[in-house]
PDB file of C-alpha atoms in Angstrom:
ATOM      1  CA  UNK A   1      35.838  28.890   3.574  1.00  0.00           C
ATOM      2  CA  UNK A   2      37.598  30.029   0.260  1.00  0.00           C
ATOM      3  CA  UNK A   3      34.108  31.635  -0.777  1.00  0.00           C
ATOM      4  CA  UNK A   4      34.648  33.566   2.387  1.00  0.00           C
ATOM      5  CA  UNK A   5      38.505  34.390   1.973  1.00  0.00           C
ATOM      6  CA  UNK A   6      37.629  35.405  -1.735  1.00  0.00           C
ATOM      7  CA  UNK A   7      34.967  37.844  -1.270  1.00  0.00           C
ATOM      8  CA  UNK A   8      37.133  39.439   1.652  1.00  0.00           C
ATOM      9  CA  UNK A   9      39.870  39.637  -0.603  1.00  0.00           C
ATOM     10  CA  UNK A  10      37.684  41.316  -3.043  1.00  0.00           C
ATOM     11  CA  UNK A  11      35.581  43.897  -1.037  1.00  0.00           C
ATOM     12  CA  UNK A  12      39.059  44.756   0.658  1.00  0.00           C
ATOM     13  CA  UNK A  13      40.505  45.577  -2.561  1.00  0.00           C
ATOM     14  CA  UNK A  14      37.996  47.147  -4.095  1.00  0.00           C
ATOM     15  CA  UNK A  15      37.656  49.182  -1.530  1.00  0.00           C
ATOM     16  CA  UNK A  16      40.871  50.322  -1.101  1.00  0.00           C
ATOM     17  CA  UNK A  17      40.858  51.232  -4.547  1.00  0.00           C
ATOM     18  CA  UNK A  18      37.959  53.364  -4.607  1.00  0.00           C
ATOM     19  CA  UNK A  19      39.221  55.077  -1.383  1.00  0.00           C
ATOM     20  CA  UNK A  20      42.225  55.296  -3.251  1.00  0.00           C
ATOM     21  CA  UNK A  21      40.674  57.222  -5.332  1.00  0.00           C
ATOM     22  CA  UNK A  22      38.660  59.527  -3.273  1.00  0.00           C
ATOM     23  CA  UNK A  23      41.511  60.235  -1.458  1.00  0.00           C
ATOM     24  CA  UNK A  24      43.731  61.313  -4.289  1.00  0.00           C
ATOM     25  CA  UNK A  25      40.814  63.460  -5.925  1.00  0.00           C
ATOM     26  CA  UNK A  26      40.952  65.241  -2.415  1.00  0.00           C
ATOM     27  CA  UNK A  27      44.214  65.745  -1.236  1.00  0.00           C
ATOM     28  CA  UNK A  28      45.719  66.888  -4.762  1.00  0.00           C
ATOM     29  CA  UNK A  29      46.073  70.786  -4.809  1.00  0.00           C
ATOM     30  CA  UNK A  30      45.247  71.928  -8.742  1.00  0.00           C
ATOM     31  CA  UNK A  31      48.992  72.398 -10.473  1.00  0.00           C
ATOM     32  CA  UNK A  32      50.565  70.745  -7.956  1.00  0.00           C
ATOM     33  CA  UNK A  33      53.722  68.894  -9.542  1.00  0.00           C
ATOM     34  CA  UNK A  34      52.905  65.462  -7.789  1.00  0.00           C
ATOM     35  CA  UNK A  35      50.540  63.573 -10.066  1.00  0.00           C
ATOM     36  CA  UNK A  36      47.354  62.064  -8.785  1.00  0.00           C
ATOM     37  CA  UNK A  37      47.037  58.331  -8.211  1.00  0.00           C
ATOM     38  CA  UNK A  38      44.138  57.974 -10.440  1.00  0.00           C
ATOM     39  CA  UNK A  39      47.032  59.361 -13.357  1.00  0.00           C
ATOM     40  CA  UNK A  40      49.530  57.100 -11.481  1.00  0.00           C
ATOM     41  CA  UNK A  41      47.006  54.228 -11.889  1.00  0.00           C
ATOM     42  CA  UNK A  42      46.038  54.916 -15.410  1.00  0.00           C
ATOM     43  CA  UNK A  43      49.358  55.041 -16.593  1.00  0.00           C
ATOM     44  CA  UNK A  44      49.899  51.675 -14.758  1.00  0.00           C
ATOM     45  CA  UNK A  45      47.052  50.334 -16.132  1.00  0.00           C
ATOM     46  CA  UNK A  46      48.631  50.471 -19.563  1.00  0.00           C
ATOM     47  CA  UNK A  47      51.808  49.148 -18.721  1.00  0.00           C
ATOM     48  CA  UNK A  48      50.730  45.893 -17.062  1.00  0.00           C
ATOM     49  CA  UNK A  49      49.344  42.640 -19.015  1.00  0.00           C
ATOM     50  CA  UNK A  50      46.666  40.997 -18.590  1.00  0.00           C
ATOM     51  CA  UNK A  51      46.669  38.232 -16.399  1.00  0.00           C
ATOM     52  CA  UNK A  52      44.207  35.626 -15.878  1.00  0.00           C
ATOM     53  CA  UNK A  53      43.520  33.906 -12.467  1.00  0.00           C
ATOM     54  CA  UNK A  54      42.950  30.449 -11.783  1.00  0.00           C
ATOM     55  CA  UNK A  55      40.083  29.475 -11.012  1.00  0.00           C
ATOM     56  CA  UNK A  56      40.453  25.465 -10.148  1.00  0.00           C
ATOM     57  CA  UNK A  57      40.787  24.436  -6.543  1.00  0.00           C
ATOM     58  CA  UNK A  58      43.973  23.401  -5.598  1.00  0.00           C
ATOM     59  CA  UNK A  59      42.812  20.929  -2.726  1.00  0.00           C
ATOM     60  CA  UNK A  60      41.701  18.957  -5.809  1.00  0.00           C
ATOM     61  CA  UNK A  61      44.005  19.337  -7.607  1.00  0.00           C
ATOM     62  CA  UNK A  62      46.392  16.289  -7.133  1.00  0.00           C
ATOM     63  CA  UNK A  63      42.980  14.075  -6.964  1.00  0.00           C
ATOM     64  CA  UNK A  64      42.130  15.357 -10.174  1.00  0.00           C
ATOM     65  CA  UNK A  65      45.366  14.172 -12.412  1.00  0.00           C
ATOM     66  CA  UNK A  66      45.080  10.510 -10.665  1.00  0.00           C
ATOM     67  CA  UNK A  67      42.954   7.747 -11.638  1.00  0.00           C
ATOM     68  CA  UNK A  68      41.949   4.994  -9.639  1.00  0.00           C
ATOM     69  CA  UNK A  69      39.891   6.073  -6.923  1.00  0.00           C
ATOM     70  CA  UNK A  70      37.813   4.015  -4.894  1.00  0.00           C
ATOM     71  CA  UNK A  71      34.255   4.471  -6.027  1.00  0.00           C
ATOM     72  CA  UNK A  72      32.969   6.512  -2.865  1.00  0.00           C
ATOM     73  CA  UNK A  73      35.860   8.759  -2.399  1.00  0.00           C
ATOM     74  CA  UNK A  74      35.250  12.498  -3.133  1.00  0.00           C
ATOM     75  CA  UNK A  75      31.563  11.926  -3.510  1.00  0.00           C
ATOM     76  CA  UNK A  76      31.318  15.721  -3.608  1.00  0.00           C
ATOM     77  CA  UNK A  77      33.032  16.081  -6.881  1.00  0.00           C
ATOM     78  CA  UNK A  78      31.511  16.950 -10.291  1.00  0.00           C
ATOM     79  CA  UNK A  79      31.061  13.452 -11.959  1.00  0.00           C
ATOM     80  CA  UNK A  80      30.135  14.798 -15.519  1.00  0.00           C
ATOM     81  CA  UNK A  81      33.215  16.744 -16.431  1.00  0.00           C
ATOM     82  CA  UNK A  82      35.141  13.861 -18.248  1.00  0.00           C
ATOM     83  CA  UNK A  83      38.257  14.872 -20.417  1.00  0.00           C
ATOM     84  CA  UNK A  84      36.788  14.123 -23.422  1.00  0.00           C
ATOM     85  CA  UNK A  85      33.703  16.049 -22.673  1.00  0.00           C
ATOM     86  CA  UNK A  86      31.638  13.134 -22.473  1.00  0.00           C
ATOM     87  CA  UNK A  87      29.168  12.324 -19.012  1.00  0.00           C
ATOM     88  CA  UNK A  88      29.898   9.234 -17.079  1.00  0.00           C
ATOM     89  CA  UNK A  89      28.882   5.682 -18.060  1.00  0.00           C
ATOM     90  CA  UNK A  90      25.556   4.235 -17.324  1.00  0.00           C
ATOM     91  CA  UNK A  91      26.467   1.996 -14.312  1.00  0.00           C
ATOM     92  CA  UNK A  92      25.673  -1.819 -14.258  1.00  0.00           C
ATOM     93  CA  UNK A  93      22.409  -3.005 -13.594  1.00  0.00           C
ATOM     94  CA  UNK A  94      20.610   0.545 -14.571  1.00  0.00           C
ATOM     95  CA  UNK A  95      20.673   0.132 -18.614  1.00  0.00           C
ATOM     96  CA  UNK A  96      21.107  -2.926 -20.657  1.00  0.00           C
ATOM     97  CA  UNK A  97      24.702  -3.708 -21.692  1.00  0.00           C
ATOM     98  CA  UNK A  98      25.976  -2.359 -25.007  1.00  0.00           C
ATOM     99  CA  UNK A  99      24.567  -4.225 -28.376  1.00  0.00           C
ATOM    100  CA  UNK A 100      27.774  -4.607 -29.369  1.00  0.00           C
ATOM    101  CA  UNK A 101      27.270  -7.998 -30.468  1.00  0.00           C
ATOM    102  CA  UNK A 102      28.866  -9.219 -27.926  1.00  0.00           C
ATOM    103  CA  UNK A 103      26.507  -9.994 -25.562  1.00  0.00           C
ATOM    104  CA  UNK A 104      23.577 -12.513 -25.442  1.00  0.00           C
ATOM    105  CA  UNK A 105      19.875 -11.420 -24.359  1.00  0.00           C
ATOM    106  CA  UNK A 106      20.208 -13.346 -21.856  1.00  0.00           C
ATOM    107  CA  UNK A 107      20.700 -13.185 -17.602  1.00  0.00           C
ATOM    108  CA  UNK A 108      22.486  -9.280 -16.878  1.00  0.00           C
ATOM    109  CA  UNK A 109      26.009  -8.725 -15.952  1.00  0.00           C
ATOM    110  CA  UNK A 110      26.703 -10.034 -12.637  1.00  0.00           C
ATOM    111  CA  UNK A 111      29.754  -8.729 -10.870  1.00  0.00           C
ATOM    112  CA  UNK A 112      31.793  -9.804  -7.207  1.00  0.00           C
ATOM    113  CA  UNK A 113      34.627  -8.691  -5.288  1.00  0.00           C
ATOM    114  CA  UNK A 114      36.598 -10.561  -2.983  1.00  0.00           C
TER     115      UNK A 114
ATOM    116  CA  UNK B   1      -6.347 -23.050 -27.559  1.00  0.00           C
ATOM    117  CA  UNK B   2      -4.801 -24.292 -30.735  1.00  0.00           C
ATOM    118  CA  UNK B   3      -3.669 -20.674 -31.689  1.00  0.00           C
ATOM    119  CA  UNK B   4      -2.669 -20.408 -28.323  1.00  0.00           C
ATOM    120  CA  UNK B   5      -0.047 -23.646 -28.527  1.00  0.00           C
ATOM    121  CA  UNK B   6       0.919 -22.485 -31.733  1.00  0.00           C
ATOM    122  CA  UNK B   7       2.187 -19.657 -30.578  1.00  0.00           C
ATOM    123  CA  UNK B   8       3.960 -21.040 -27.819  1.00  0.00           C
ATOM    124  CA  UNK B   9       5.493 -23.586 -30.168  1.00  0.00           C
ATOM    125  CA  UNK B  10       6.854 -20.724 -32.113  1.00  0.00           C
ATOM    126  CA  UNK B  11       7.998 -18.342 -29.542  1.00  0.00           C
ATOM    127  CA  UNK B  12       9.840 -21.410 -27.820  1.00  0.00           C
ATOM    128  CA  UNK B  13      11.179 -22.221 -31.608  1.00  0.00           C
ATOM    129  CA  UNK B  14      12.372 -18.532 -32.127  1.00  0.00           C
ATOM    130  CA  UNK B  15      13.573 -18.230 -28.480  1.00  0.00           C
ATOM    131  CA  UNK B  16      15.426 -21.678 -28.003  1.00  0.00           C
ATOM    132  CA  UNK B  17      18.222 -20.929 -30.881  1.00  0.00           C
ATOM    133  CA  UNK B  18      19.328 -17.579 -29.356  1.00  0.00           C
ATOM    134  CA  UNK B  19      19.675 -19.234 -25.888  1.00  0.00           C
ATOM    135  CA  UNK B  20      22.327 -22.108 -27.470  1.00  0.00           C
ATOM    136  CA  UNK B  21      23.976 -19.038 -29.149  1.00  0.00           C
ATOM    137  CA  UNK B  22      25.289 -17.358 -25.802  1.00  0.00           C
ATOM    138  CA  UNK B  23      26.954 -18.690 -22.588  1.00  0.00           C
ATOM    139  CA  UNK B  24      27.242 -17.498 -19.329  1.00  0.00           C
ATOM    140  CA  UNK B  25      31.173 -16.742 -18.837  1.00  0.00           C
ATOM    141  CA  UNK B  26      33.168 -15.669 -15.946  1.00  0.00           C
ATOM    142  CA  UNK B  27      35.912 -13.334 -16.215  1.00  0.00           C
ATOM    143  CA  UNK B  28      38.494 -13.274 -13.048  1.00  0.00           C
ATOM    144  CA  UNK B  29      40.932 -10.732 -12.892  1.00  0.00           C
ATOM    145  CA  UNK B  30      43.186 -10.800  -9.835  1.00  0.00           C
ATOM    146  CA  UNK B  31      45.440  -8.333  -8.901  1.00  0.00           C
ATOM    147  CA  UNK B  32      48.963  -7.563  -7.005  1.00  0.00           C
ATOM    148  CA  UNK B  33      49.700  -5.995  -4.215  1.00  0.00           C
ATOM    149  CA  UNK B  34      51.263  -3.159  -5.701  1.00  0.00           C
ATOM    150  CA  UNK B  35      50.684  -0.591  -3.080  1.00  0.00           C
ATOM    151  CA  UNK B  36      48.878   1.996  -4.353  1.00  0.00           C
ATOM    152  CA  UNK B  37      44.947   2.711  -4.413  1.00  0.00           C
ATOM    153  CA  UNK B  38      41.826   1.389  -6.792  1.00  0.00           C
ATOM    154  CA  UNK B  39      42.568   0.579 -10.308  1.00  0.00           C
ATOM    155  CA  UNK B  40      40.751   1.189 -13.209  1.00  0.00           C
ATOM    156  CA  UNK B  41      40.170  -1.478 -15.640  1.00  0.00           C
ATOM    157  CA  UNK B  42      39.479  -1.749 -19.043  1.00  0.00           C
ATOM    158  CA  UNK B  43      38.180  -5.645 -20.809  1.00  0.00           C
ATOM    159  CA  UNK B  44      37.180  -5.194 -23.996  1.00  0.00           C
ATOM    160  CA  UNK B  45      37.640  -7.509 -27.334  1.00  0.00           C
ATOM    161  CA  UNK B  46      39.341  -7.086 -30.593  1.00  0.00           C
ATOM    162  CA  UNK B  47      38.931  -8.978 -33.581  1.00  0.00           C
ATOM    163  CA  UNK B  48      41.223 -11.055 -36.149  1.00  0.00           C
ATOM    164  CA  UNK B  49      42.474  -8.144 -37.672  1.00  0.00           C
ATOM    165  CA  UNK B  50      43.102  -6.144 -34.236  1.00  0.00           C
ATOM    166  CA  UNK B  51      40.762  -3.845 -34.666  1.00  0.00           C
ATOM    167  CA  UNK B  52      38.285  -2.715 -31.681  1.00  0.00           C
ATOM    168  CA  UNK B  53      34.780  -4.877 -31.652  1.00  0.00           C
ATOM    169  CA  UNK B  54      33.330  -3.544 -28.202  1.00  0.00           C
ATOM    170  CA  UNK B  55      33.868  -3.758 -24.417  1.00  0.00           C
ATOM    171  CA  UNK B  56      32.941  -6.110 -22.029  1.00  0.00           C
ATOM    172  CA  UNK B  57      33.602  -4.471 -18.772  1.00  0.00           C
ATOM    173  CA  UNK B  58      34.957  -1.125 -16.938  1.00  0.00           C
ATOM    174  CA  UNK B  59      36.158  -1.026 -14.055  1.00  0.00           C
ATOM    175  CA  UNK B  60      36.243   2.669 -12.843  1.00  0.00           C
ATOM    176  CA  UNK B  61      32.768   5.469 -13.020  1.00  0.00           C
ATOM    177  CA  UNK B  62      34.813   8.447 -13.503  1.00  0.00           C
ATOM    178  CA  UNK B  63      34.751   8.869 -17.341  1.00  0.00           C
ATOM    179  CA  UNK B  64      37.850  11.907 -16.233  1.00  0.00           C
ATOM    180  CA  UNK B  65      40.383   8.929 -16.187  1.00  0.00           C
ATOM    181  CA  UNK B  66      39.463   7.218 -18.912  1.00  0.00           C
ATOM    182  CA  UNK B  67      42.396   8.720 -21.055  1.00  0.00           C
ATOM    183  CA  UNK B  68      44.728   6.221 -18.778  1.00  0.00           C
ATOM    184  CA  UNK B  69      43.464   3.564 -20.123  1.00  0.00           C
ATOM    185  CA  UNK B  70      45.363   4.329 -23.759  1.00  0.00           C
ATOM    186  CA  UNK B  71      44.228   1.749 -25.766  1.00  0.00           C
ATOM    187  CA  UNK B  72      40.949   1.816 -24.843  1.00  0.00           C
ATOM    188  CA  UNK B  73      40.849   5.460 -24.804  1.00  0.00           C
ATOM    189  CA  UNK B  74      42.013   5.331 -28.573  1.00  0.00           C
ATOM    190  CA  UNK B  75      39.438   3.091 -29.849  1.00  0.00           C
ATOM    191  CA  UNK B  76      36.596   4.723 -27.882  1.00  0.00           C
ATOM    192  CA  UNK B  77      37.210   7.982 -27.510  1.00  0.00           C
ATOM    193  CA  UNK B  78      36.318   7.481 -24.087  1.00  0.00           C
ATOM    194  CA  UNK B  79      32.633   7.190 -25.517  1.00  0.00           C
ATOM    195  CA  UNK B  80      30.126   6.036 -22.445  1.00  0.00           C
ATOM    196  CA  UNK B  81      27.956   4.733 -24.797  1.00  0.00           C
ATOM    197  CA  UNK B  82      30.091   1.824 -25.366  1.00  0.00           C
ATOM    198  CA  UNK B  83      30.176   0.792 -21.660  1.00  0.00           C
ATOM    199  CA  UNK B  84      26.567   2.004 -20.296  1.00  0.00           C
ATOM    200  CA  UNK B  85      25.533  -0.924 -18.120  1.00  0.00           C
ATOM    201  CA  UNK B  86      28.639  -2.640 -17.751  1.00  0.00           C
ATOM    202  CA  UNK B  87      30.451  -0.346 -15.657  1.00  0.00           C
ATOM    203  CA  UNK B  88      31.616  -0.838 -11.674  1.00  0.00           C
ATOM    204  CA  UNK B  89      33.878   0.182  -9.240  1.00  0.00           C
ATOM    205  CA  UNK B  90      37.722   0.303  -9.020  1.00  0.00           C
ATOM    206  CA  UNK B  91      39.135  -2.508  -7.503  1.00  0.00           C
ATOM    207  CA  UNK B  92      41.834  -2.823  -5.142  1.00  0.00           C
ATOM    208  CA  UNK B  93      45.443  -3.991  -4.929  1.00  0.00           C
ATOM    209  CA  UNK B  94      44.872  -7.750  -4.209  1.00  0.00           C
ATOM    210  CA  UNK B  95      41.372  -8.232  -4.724  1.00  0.00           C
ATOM    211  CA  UNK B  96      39.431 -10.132  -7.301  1.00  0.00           C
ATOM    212  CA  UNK B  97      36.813  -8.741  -9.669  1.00  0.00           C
ATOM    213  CA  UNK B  98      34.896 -11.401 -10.929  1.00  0.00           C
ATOM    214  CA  UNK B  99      32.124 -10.565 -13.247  1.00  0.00           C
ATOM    215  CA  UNK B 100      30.044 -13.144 -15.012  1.00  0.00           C
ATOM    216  CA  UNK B 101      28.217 -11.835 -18.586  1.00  0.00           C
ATOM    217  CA  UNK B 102      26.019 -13.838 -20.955  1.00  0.00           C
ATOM    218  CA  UNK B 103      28.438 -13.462 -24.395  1.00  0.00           C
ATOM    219  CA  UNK B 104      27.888 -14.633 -27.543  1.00  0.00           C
ATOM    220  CA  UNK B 105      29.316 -18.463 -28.635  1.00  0.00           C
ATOM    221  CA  UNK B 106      30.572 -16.847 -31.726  1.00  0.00           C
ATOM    222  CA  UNK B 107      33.605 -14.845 -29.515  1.00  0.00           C
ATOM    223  CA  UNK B 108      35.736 -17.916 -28.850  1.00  0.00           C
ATOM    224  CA  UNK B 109      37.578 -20.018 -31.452  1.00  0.00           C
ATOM    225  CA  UNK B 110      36.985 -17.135 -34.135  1.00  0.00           C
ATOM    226  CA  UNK B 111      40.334 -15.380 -33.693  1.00  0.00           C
ATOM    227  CA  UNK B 112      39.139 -12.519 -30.764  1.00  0.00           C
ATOM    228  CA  UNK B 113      41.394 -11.156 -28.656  1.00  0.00           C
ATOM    229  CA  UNK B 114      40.359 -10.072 -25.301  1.00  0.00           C
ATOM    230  CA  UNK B 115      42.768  -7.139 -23.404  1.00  0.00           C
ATOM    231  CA  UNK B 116      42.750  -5.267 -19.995  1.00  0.00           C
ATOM    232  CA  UNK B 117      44.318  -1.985 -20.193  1.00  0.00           C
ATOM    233  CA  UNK B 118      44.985  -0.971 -16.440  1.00  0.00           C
ATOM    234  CA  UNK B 119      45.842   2.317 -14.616  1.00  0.00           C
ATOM    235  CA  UNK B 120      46.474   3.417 -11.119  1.00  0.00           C
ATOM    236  CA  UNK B 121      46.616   6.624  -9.270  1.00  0.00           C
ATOM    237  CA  UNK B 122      50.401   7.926  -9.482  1.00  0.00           C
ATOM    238  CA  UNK B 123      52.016   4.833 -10.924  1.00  0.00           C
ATOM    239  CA  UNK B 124      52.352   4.068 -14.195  1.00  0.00           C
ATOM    240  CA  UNK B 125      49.530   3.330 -16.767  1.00  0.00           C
ATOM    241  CA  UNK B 126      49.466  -0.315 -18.178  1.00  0.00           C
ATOM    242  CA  UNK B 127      47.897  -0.656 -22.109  1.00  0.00           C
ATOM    243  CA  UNK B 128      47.194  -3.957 -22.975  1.00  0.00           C
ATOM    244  CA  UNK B 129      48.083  -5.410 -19.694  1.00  0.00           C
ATOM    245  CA  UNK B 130      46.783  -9.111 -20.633  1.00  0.00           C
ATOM    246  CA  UNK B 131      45.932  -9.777 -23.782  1.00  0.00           C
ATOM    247  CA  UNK B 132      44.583 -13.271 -23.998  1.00  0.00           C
ATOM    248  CA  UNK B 133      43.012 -15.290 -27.074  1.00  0.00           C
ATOM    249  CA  UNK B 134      39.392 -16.577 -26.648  1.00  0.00           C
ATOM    250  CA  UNK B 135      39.193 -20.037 -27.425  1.00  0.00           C
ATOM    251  CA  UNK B 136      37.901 -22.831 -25.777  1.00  0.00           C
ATOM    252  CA  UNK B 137      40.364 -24.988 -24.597  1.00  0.00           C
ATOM    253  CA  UNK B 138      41.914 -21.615 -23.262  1.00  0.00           C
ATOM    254  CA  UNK B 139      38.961 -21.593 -20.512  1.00  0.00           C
ATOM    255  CA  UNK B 140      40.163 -21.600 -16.797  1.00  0.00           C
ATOM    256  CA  UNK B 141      43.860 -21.047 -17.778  1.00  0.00           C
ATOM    257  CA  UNK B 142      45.260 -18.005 -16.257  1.00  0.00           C
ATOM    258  CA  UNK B 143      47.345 -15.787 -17.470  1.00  0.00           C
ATOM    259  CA  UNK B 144      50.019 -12.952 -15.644  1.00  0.00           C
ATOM    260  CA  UNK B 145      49.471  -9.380 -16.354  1.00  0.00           C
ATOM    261  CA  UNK B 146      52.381  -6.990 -17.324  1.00  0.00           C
ATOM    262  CA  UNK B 147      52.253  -4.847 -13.878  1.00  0.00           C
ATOM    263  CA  UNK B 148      49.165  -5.227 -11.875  1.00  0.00           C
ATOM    264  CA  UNK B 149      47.566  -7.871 -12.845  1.00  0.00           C
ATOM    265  CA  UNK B 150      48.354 -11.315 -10.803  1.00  0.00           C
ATOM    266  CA  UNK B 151      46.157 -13.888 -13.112  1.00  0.00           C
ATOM    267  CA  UNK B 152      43.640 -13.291 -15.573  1.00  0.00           C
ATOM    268  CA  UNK B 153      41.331 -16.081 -16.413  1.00  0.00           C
ATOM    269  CA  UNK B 154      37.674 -16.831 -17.955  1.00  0.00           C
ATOM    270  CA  UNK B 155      35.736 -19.677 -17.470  1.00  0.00           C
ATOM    271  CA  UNK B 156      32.731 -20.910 -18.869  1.00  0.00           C
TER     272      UNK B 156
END
């Protein structure tokens, strides 16, 4: 849906600003006082900073400063994007615990919830 | 055949020693009702001297949250390696995890430490939430948390 909105958004605008344009290289008469828009928008241009947009998705976005989330919630997210940089653990049962010393060789982890 | 026995003899020799030198032990950790959703848990160990000696379970997939967990997250570096394969779910307000591992002998009466750090999804974070000594006669006592944990014990 905001793929959608977005690339309406877009076309719209840059639309309007090449019709904008076409419109202004047009209608001008040659040494006419009024200035063109395309010297209008030039001279804008200049003026303005840069700003960057956003591009995180704000229906996220109080999901994505939380911990503690059931595991199964927001199964659609990106799972590898951790703030350190590093990829999510190996869960239990696919790979051998850590040899951390800690652990014998013997039976795997086993783990309940009640 | 007598190669054969000898070999077993050995094998059983080599493998019997390692089997004495590690226990099955059950951690519970219980938690309050403190209203809010899944939290993540951290159980690792730290020696004598405090310093970091590994993990021993985490409680949470989402390596994203893993700078909650501040103590943890300090030692590690929020570093999967150090909990592949001994990583599950969240758990809830007022459930029990209970997770049995084989550890080594050599973690209790030798001065380790073993901590939860908790955290929970718009409440506060909890380092070192339990911090309990690993000894033997400690087994089956349990012990409160600071904020969301109810009891804490290990058995063996």
């Amino acid at each position: 849906m905001k793929k959608t909105l977005t690339l309406l958004v877009t076309s719209t605008a840059l639309t309007a600003v090449i019709g904008a344009f076409a419109w202004s290289a047009v209608r001008t008469p040659a040494g006419a006082n009024e200035r063109s828009f395309a010297a209008i928008y030039d001279e804008g241009l200049k003026a303005l900073p840069l700003i960057l947009a956003s591009t995180d998705d704000d229906d996220n976005r109080e999901y994505r400063r939380m911990p503690g989330r059931q595991d199964g919630d927001h199964e659609d997210e990106d799972d590898d994007d951790g703030a350190s940089g590093w990829r999510n653990p190996a869960p239990a049962g696919s790979v051998a615990p850590p040899q951390n010393g800690l652990f014998g060789n013997g039976t795997p982890p086993q783990v309940k919830v009640n | 055949m007598k190669s054969v026995l000898a070999t077993l003899a050995v094998t059983t020799a080599l493998t019997l020693p390692s089997l004495a030198m590690a226990r099955a032990v059950t951690l519970t950790t219980t938690l309050n009702n403190y209203g809010g959703n899944g939290a993540y848990l951290a159980l690792y160990v730290t020696d004598a001297k405090g310093s970091y000696v590994g993990s021993l379970w985490m409680a949470g997939g989402k390596s994203k949250y893993y700078g909650h967990l501040a103590d943890w997250y300090r030692e590690t570096g929020g570093d999967p390696a150090q909990i592949n394969g001994i990583t599950g779910a969240s758990v809830g307000a007022g459930r029990t995890l209970e997770i049995t591992l084989d550890l080594a002998d050599a973690l209790f009466d030798e001065g380790y430490t073993l901590h939860v750090d908790a955290a929970v999804e718009n409440m506060r974070d909890s380092p070192n939430e339990v911090a309990v000594a690993l000894t033997a006669d400690g087994a089956g006592a349990p012990v409160r948390g600071r904020r969301y944990v109810r009891s804490f014990s290990y058995g063996m």
